[in-house]
N, CA, C and O of each residue as an XYZ file, in Angstrom:
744
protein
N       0.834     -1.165      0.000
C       0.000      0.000      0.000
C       0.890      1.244      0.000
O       1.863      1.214      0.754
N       0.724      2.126     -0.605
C       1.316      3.364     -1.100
C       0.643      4.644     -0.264
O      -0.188      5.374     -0.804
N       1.006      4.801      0.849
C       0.075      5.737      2.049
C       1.326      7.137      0.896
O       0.641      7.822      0.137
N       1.946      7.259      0.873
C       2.532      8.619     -0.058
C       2.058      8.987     -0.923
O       2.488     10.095     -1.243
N       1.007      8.445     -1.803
C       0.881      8.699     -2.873
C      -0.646      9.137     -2.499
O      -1.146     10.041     -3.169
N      -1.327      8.593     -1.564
C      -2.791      9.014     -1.360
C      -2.512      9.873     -0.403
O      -3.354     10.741     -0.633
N      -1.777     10.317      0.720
C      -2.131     11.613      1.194
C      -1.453     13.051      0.216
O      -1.699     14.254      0.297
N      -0.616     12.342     -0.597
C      -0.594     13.679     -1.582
C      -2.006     13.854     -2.270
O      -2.691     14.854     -2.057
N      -2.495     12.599     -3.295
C      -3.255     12.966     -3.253
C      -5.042     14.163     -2.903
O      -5.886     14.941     -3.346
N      -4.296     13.062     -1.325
C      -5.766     14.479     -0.297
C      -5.140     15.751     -0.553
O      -5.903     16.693     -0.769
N      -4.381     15.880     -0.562
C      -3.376     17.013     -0.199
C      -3.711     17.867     -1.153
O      -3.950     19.061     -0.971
N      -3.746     17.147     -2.447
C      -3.899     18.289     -3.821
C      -5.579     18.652     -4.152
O      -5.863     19.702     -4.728
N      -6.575     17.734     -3.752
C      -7.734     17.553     -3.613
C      -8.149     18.832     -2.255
O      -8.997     19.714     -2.395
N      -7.617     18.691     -1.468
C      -7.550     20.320     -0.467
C      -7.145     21.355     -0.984
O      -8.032     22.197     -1.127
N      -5.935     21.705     -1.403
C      -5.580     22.527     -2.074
C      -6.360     23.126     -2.986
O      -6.591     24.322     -3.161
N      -6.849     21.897     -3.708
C      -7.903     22.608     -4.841
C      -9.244     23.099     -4.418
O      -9.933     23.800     -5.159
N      -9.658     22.689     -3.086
C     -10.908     22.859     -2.701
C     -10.505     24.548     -2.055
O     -11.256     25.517     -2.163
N      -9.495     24.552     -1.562
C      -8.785     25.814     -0.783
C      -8.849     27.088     -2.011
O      -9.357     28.203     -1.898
N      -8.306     26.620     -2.924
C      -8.464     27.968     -4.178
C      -9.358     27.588     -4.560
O     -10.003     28.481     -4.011
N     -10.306     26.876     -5.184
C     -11.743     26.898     -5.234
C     -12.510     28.304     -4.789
O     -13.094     29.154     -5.460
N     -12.233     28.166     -3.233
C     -12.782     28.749     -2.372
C     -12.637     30.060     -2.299
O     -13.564     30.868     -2.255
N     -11.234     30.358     -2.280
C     -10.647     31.878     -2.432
C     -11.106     32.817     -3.460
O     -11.223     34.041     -3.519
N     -11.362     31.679     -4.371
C     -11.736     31.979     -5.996
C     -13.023     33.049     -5.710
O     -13.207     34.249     -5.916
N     -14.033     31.624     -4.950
C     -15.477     32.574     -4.974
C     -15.161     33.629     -4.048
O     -15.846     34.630     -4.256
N     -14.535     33.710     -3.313
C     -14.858     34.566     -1.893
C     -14.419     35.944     -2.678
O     -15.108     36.960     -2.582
N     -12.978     35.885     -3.617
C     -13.048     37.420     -4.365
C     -13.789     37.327     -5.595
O     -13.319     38.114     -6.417
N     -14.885     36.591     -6.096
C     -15.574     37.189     -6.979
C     -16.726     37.805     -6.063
O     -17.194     38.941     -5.993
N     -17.012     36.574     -5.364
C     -18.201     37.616     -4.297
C     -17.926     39.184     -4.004
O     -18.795     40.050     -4.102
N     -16.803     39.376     -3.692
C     -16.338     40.800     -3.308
C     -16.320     41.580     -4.152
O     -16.883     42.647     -3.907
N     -15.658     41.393     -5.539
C     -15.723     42.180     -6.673
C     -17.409     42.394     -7.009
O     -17.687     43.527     -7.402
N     -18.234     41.694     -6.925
C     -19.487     41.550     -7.707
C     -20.071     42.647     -6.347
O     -20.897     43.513     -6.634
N     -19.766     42.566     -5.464
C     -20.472     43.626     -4.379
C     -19.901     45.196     -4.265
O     -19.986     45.921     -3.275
N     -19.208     45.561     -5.749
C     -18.563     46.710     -5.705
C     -19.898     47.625     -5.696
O     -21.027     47.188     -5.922
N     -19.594     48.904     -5.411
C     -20.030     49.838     -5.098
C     -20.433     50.570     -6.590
O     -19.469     51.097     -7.144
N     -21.846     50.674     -7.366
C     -21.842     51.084     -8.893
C     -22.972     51.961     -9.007
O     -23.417     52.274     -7.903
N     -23.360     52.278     -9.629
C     -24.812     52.853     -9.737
C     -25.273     53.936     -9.349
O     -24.413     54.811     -9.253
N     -26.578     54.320     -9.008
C     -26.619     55.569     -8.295
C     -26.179     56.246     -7.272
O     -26.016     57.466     -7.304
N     -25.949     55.518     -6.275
C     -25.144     56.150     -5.036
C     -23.914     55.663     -4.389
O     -23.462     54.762     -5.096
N     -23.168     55.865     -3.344
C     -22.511     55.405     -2.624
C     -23.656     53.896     -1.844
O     -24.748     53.850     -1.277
N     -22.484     52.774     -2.302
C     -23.399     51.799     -0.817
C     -25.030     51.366     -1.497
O     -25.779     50.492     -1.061
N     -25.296     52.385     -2.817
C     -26.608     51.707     -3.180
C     -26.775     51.021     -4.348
O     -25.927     50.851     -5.224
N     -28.047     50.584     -4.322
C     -28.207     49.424     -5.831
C     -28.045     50.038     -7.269
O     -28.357     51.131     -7.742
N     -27.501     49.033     -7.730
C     -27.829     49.657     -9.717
C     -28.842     50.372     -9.986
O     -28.705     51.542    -10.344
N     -30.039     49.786     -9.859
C     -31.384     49.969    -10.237
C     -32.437     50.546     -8.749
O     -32.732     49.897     -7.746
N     -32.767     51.818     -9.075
C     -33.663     51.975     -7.741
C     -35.162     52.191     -8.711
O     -35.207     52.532     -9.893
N     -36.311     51.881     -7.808
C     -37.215     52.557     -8.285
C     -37.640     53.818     -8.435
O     -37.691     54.628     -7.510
N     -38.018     54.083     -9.789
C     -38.567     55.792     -9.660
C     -39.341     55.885     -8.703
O     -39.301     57.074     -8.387
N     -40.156     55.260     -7.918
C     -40.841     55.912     -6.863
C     -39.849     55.860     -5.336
O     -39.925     56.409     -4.237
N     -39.151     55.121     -5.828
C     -38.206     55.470     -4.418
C     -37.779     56.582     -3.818
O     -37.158     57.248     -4.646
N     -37.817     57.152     -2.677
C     -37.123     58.201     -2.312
C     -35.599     57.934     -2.169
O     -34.982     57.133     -1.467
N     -35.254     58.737     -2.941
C     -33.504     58.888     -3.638
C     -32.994     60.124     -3.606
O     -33.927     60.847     -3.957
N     -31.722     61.021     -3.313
C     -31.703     62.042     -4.012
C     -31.877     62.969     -5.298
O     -32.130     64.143     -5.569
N     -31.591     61.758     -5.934
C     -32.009     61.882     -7.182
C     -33.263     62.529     -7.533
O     -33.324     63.632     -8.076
N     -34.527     61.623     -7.124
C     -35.571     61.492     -7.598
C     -36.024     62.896     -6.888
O     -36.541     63.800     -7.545
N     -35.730     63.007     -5.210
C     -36.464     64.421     -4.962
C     -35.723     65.377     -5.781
O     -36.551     66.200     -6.172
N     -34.368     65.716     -6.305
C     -34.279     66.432     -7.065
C     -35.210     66.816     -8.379
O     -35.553     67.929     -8.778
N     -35.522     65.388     -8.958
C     -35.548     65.599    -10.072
C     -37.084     65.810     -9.773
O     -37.541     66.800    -10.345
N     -37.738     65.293     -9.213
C     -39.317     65.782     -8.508
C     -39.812     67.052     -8.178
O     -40.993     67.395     -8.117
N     -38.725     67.775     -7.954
C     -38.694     69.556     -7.450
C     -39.057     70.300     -8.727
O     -39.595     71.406     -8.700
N     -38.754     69.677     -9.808
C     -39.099     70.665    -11.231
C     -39.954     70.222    -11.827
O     -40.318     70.810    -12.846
N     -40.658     68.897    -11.373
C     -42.072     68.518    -12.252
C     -43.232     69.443    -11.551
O     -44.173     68.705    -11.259
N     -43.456     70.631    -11.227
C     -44.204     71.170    -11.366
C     -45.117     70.442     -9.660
O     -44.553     69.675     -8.879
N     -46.527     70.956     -9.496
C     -46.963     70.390     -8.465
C     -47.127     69.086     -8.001
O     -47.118     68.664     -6.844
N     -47.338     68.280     -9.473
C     -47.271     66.602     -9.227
C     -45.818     66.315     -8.224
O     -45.695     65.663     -7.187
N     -44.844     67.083     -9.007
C     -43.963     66.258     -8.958
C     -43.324     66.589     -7.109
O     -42.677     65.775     -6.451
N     -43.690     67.774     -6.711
C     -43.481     68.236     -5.465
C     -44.678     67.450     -4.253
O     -44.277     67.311     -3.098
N     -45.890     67.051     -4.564
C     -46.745     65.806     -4.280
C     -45.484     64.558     -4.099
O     -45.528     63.732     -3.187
N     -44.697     64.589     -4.842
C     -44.166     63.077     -4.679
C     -43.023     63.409     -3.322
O     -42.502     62.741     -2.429
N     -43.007     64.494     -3.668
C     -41.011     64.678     -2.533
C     -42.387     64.848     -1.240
O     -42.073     64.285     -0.191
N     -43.408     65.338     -1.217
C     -44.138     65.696      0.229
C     -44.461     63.710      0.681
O     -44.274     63.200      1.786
N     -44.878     63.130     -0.364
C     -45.291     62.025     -0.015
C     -43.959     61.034      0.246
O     -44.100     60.019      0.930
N     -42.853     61.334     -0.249
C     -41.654     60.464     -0.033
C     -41.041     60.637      1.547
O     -40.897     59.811      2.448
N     -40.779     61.934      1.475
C     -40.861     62.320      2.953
C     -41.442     62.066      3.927
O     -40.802     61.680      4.906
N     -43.028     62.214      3.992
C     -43.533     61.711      4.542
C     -43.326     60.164      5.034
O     -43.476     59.744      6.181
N     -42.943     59.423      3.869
C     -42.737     58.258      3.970
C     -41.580     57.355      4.750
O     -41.585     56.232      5.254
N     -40.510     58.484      4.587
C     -39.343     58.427      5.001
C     -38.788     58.873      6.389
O     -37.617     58.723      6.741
N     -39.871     59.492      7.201
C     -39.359     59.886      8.232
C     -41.048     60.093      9.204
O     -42.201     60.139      8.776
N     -40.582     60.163     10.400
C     -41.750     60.050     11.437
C     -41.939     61.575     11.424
O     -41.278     62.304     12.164
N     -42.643     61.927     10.766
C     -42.729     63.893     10.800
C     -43.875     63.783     11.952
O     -44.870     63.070     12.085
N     -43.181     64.985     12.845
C     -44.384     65.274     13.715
C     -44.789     67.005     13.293
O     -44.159     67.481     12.348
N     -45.871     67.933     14.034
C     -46.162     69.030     13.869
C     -44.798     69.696     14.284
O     -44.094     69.112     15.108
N     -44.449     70.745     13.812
C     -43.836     71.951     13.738
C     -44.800     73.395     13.489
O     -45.871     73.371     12.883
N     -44.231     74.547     14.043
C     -45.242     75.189     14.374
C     -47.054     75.616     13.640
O     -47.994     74.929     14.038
N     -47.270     76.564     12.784
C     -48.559     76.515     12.590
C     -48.397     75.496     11.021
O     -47.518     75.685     10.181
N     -49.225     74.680     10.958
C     -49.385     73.722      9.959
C     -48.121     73.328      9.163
O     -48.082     73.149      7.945
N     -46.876     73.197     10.215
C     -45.727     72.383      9.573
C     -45.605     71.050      9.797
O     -46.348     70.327     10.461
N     -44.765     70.815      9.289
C     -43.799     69.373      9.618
C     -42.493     69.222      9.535
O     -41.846     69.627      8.569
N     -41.882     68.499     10.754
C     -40.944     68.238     10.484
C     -40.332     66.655     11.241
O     -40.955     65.755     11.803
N     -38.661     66.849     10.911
C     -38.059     65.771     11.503
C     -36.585     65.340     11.608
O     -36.020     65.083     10.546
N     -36.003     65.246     12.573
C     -34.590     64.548     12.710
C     -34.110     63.368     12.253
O     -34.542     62.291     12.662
N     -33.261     63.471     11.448
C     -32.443     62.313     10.743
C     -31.656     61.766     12.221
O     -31.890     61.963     13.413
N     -30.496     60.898     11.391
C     -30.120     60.511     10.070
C     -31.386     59.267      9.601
O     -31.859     58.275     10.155
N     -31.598     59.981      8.249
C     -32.535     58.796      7.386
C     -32.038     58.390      6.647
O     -32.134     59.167      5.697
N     -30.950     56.789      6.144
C     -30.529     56.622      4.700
C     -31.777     55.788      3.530
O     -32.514     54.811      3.666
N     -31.516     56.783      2.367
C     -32.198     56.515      1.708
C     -31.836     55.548      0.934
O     -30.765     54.952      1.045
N     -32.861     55.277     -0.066
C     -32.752     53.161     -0.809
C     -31.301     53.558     -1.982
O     -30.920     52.762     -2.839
N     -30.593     55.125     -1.718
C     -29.323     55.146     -3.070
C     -28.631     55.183     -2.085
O     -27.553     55.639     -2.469
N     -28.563     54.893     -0.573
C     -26.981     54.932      0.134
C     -26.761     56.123      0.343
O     -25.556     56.234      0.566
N     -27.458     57.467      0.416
C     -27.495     58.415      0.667
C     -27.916     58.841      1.789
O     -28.408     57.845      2.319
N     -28.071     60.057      2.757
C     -28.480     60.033      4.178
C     -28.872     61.172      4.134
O     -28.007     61.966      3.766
N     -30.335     61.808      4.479
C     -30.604     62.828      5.108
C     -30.732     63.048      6.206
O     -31.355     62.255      6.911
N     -30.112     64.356      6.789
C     -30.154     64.745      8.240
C     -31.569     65.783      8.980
O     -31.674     66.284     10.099
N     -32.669     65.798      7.566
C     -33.204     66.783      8.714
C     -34.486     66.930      7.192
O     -34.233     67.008      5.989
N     -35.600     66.920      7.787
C     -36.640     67.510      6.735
C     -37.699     67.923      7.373
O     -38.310     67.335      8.265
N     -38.000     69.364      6.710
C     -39.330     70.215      7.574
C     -40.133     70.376      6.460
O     -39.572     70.102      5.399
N     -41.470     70.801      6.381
C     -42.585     70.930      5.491
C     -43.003     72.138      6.450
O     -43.107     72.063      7.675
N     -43.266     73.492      5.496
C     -43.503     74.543      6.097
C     -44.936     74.925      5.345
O     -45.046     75.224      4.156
N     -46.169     74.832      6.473
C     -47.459     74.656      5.830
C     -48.014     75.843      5.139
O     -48.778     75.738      4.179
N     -47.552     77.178      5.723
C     -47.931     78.418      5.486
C     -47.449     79.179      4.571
O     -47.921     80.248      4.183
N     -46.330     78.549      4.143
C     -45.689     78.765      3.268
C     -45.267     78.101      1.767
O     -44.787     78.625      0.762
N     -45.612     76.892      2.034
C     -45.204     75.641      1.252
C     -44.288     75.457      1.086
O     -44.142     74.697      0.129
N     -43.260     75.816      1.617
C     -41.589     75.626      1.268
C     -41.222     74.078      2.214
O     -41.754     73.392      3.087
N     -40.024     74.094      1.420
C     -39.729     72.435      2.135
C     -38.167     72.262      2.394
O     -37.575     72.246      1.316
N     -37.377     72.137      3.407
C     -36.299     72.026      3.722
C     -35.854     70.682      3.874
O     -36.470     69.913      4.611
N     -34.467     70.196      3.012
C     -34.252     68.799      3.443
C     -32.226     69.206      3.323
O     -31.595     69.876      2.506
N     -31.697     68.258      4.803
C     -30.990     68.348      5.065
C     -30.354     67.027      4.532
O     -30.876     65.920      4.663
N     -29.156     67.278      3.912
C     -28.581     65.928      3.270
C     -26.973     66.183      3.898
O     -26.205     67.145      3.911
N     -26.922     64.711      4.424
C     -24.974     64.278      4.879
C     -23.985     64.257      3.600
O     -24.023     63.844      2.441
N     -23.039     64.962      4.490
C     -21.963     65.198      3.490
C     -21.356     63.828      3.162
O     -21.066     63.894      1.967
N     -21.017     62.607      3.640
C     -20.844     61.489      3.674
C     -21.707     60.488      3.563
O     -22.260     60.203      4.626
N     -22.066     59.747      2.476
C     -21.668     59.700      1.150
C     -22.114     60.904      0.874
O     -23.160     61.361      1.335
N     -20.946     61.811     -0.303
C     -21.141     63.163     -0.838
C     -21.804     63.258     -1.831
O     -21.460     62.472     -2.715
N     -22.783     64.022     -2.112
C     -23.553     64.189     -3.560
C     -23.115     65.569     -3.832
O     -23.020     66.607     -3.177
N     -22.791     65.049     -5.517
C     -22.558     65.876     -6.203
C     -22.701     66.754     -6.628
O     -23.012     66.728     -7.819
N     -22.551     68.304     -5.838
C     -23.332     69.747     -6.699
C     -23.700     69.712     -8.482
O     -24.850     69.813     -8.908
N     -22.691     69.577     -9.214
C     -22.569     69.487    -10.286
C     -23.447     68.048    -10.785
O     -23.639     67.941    -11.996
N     -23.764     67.393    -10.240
C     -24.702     66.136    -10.425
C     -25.905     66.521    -10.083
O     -26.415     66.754    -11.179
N     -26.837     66.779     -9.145
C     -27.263     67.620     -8.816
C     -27.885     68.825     -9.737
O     -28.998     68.633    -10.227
N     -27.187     70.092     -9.995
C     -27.602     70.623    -10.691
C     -27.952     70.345    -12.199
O     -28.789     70.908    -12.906
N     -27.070     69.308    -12.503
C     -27.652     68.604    -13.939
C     -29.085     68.045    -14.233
O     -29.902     67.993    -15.153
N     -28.924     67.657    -12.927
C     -30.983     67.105    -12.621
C     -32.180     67.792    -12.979
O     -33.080     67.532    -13.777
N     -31.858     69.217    -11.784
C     -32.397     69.750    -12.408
C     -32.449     71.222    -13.188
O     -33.406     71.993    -13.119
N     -31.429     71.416    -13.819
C     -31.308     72.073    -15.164
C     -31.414     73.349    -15.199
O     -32.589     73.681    -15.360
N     -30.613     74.318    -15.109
C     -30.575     75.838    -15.275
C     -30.315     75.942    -14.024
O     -30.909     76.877    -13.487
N     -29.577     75.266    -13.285
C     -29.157     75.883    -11.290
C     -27.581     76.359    -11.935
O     -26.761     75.843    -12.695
N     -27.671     77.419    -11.296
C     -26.074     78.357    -11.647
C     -25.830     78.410    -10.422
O     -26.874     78.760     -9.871
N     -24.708     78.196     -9.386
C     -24.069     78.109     -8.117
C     -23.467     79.546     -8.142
O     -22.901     80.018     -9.128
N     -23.669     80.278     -6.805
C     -22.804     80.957     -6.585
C     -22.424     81.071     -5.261
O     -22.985     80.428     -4.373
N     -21.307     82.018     -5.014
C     -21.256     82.320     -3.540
C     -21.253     83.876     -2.900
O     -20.849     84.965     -3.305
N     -22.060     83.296     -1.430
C     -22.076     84.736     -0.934
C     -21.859     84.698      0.384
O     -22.550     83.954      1.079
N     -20.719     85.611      1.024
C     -20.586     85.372      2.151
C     -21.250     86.406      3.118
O     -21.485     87.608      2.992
N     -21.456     85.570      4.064
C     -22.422     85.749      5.346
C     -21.574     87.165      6.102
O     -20.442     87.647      6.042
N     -23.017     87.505      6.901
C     -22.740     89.170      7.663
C     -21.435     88.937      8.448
O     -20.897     89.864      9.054
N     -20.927     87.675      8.430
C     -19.802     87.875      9.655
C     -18.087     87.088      8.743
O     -17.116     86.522      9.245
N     -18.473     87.489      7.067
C     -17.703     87.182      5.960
C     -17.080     85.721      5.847
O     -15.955     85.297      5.582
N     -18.501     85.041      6.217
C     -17.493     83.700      6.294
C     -18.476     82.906      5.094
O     -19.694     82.901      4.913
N     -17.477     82.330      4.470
C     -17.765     81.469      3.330
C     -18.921     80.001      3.619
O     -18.493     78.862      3.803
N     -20.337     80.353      3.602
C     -21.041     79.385      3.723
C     -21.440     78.142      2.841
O     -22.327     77.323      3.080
N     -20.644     78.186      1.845
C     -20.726     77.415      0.802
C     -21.443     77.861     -0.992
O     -21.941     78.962     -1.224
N     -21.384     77.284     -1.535
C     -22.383     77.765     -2.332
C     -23.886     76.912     -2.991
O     -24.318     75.760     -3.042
N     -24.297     78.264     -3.414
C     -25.933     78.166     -3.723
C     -26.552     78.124     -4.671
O     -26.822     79.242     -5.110
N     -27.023     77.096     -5.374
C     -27.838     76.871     -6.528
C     -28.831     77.151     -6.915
O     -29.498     76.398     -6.205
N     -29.707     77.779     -7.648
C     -31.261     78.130     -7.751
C     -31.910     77.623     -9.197
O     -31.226     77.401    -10.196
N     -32.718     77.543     -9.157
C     -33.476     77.182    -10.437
C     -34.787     77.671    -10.428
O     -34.796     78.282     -9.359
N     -35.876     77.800    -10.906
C     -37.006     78.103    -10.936
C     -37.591     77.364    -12.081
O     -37.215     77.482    -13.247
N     -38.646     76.505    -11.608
C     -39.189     75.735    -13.221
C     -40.780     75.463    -12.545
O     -40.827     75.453    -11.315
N     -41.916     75.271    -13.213
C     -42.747     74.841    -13.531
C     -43.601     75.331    -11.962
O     -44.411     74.705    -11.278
N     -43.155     76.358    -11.836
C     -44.177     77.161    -10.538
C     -43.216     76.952     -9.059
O     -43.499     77.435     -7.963
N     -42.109     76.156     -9.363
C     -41.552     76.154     -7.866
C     -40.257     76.670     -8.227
O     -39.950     76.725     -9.418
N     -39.328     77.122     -7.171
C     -37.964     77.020     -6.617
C     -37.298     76.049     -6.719
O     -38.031     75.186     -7.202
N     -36.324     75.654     -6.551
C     -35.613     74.245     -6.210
C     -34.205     75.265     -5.960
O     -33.855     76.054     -6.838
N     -33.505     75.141     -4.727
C     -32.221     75.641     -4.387
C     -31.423     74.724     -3.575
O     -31.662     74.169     -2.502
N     -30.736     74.711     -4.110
C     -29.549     73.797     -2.886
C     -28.236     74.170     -2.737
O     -27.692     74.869     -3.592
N     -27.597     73.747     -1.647
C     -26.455     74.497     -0.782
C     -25.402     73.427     -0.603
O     -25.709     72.246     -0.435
N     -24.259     73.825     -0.639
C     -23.099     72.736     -0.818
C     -22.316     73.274      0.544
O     -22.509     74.150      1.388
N     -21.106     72.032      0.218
C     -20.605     72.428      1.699
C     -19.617     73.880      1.761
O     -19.346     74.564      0.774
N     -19.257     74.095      2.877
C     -18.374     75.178      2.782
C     -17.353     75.176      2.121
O     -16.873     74.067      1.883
N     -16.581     76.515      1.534
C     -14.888     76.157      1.137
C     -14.815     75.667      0.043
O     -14.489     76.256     -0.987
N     -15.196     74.218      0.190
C     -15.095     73.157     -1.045
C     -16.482     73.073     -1.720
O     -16.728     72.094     -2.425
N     -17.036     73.659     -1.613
C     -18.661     73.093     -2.579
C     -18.583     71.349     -3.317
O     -19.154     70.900     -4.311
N     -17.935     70.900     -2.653
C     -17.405     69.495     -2.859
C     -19.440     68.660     -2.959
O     -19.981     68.278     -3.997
N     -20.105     68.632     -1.434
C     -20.882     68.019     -1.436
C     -22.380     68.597     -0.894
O     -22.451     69.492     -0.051
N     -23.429     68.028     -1.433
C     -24.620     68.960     -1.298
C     -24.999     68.818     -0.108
O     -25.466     67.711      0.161
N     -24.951     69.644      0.775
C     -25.602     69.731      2.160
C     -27.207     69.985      2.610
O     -27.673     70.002      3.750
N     -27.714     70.127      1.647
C     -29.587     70.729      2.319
C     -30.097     70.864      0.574
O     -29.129     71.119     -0.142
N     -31.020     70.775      0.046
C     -32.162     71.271     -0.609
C     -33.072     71.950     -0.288
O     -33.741     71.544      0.663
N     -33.351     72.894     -0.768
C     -34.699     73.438     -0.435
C     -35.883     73.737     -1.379
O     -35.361     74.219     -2.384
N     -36.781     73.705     -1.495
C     -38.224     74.372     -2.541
C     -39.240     75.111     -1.948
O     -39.501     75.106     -0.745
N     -39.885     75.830     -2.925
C     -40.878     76.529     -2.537
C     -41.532     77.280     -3.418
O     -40.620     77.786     -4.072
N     -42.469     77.643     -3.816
C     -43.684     78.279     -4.634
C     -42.769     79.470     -5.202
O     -41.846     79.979     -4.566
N     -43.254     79.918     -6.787
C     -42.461     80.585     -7.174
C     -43.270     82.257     -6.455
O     -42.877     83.398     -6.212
N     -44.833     81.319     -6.331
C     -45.674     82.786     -6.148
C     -45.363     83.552     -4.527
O     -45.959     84.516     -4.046
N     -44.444     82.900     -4.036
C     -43.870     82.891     -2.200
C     -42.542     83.657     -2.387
O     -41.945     83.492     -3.450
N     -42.180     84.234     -1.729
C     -40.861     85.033     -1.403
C     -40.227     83.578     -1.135
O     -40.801     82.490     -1.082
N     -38.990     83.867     -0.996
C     -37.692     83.038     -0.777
C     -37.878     82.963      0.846
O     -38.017     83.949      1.571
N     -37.854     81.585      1.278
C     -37.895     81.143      2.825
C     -36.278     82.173      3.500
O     -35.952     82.103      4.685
């Protein structure tokens, strides 16, 4: 009996089961890369999902489309009353693109709508304003000359849509805001 020749055998029969193994464990890893719409989120989200994206791109469809960011919100966070016929609420909420908002109010008297978005994962000003279309960024510094970041505006289909990046670096979008074109600026 040849005991040398069969525990090499096992030996190479392990081995192979051993890289086998390694094999899947980095395709698994590669196949779980990070692609698509957000940091951390899926390829494919639904349009009705609340996304950054989508409330962006929801802010310029006119009243339907501001119906959807009131109803996503809603959806997305435990809003309680804020003062006369508001709403609001404390994050962090991550949304279905791997994105995180820190803060969303619904201002009843006004119709304006504030949503606070984390700089980590960063969304893109320039992504962002591509959404929704004619936002020109600028900057203006505050009564006490300090660089608050800069500010995007658009006006389309009866609303506002403005959003605010971070300081210094306008690197990542920090807050959105909307509101009626027929309303002064919140």
């Amino acid at each position: 009996m040849n005991r040398g020749y069969g525990s090499s055998a096992v030996a190479r029969i392990v081995a192979l089961v051993v890289l086998a193994s390694i094999v899947c464990i980095v395709a698994a890893c590669g196949s779980a890369r990070v692609s698509g719409l957000g940091r951390g989120g899926p390829d494919k989200v639904s349009m009705d999902a609340v996304t950054v994206e989508n409330l962006l791109r929801w802010s310029v469809e006119g009243s339907a489309g501001i119906d959807k960011v009131l109803n996503g919100l809603k959806r997305t966070f435990e809003m309680t009353p804020v003062g006369v016929q508001g709403l609001g609420s404390a994050g962090p909420v991550k949304l279905a693109d791997g994105y995180i908002l820190s803060f969303a109010t619904i201002r009843g008297l006004s119709g304006a709508i504030d949503i606070g978005v984390k700089e980590e994962p960063c969304y893109s000003p320039e992504r962002a304003a591509g959404l929704v279309g004619g936002a020109t960024g600028k900057v203006e510094l505050d009564a006490h000359m300090i660089d608050p970041g800069k500010t995007y505006t658009t006006g389309k289909n009866g609303f506002y849509v403005s959003f605010a990046t971070s300081d210094e670096t306008y690197r990542c979008v920090k807050s959105i805001h909307m509101w009626p074109m027929d309303r002064k600026e919140p």
